[in-house]
Short mmCIF file of C-alpha atoms in Angstrom, two decimals:
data_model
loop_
_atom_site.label_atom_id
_atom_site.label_comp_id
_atom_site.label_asym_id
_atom_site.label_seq_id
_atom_site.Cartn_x
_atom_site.Cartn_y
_atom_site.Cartn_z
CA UNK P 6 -12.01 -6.38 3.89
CA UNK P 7 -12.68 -2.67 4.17
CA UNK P 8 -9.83 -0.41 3.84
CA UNK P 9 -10.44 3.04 5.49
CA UNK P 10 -7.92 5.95 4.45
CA UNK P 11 -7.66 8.87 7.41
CA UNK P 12 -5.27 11.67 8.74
CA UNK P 13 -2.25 10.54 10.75
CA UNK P 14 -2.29 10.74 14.28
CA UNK P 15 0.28 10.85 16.42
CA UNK P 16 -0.56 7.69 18.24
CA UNK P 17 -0.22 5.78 14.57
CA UNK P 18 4.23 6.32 15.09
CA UNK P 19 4.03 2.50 16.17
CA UNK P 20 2.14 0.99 13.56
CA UNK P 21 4.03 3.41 10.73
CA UNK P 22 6.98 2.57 11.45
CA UNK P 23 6.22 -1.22 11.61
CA UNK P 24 4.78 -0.50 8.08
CA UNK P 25 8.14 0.90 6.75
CA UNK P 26 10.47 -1.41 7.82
CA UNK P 27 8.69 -4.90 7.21
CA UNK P 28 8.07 -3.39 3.88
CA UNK P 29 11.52 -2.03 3.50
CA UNK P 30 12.87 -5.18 4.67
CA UNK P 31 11.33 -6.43 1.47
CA UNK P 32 11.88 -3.76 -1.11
CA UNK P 33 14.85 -2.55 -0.05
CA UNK P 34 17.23 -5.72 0.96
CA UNK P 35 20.06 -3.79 -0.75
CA UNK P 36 20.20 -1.21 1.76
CA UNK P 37 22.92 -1.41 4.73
CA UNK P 38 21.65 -1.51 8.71
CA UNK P 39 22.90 2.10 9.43
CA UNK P 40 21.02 4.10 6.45
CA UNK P 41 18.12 2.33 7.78
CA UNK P 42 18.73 2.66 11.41
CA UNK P 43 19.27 6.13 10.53
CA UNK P 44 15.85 6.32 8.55
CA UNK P 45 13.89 5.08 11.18
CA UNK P 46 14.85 8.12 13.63
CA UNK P 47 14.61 10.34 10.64
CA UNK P 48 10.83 9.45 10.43
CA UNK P 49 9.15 10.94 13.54
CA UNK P 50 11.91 13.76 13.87
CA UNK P 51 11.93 14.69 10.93
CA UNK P 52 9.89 13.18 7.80
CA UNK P 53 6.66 12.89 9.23
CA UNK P 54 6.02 16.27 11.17
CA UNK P 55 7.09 17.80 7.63
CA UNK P 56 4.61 15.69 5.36
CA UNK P 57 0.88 15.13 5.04
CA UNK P 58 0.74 11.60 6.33
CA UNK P 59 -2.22 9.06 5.54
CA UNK P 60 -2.84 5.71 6.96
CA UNK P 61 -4.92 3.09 5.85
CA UNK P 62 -6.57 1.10 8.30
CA UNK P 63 -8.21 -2.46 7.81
CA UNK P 64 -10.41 -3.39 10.75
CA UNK P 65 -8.91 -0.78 13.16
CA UNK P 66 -5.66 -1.50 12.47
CA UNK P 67 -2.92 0.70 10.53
CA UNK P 68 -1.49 -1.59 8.03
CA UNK P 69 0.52 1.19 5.88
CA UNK P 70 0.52 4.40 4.87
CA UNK P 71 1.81 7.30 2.36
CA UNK P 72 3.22 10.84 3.34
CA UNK P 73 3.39 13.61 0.79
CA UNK P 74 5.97 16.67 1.16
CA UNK P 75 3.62 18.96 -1.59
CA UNK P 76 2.94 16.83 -4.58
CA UNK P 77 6.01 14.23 -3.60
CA UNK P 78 5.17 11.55 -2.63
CA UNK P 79 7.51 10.72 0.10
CA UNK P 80 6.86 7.35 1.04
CA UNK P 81 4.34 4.96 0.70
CA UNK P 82 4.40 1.95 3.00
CA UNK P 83 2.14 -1.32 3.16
CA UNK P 84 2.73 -4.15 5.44
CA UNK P 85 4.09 -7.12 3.31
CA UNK P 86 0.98 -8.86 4.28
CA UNK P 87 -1.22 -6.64 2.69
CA UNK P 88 0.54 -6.51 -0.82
CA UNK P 89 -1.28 -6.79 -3.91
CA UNK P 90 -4.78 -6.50 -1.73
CA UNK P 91 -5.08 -2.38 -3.27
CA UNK P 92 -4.41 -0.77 -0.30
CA UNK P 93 -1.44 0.92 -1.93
CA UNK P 94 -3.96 1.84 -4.65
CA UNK P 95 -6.07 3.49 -1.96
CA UNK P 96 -3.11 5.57 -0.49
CA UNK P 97 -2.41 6.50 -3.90
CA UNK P 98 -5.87 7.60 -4.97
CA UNK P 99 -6.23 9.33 -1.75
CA UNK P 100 -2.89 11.41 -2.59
CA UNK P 101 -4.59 11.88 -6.25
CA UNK P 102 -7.38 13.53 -5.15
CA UNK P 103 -4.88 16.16 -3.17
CA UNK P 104 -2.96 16.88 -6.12
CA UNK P 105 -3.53 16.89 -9.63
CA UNK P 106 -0.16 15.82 -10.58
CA UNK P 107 2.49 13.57 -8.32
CA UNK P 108 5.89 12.64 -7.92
CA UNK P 109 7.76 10.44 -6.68
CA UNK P 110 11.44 9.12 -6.60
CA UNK P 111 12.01 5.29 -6.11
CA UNK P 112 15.37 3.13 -5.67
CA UNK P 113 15.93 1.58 -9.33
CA UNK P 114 16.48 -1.50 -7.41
CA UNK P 115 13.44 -1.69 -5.69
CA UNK P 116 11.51 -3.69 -8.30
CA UNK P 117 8.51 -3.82 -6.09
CA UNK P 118 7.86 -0.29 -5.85
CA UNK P 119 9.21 0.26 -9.73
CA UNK P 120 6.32 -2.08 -10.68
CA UNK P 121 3.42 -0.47 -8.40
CA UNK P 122 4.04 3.06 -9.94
CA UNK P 123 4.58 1.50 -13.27
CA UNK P 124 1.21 -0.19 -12.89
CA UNK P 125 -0.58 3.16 -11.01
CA UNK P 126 0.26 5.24 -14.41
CA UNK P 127 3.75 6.88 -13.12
CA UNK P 128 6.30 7.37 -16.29
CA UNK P 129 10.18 7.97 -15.99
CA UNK P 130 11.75 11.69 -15.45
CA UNK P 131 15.31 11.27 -14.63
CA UNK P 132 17.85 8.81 -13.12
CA UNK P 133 19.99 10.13 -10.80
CA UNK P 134 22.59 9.20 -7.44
CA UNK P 135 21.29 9.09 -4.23
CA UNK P 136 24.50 10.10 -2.69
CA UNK P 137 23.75 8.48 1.27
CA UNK P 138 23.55 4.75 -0.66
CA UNK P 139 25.37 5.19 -3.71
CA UNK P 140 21.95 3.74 -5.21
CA UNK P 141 20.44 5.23 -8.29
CA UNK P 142 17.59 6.71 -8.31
CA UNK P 143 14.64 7.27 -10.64
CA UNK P 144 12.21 10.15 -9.97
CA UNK P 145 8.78 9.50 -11.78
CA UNK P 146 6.55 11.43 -12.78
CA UNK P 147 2.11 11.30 -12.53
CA UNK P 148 -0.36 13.44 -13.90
CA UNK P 149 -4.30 12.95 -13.71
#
């Protein structure tokens, strides 16, 4: 399997946000129907044409991708499928060599993503509300 990492193009909306919410089906279960219906018109309108967006692809096909706003990491998607195969890794190396040091803020219940950035070399900054959810949140902290 050979994962290729490229610029976003507007023709990848589809397979992005199929990314996000199969994976946010699974990392973020705690989350109600209206934040996240909410989310998903928040991503082409607003998120993406903001952010630095990278998809990876794996034979032609987008199977996740990370956008960075600066040295924030956004989000970082993978299709559930595709978990534990480094293709989050990839995103995150690619976002590495951009920027020296990253951040990134993560739902404290989303043990998925907690461990990933745990694992990639991200340590703890601060814990704080997200006010939308009433979920805390833990912004995290990466430097090369």
């Amino acid at each position: 399997m050979t994962t290729l990492i490229r610029q976003y193009h507007n023709n990848d909306l589809t397979s992005v946000l199929g990314s996000w919410e199969n994976a946010s089906k699974v990392a973020h279960p705690f989350l109600s129907t209206d934040f996240m219906q909410q989310e998903r018109e928040n991503i082409p309108n607003i998120y993406l044409p903001n952010a630095d967006t990278w998809v990876a692809e794996v034979d032609k096909t987008v199977v996740g991708f990370i956008a960075l706003i600066g040295n924030e990491v956004g989000a970082i998607f993978v299709q559930p499928e595709f978990h534990g195969k480094r293709i989050g890794k990839a995103l995150m190396d690619k976002a590495k060599t951009l920027h020296s040091t990253l951040e990134v803020k993560v739902f404290k219940k989303n043990k998925i993503g907690r461990k990933f950035y745990q694992q990639y070399g991200f340590n703890f900054m601060q814990e704080s509300l997200h006010e939308a959810t009433g979920n805390q949140l833990l912004r995290l902290a990466y430097k090369s």
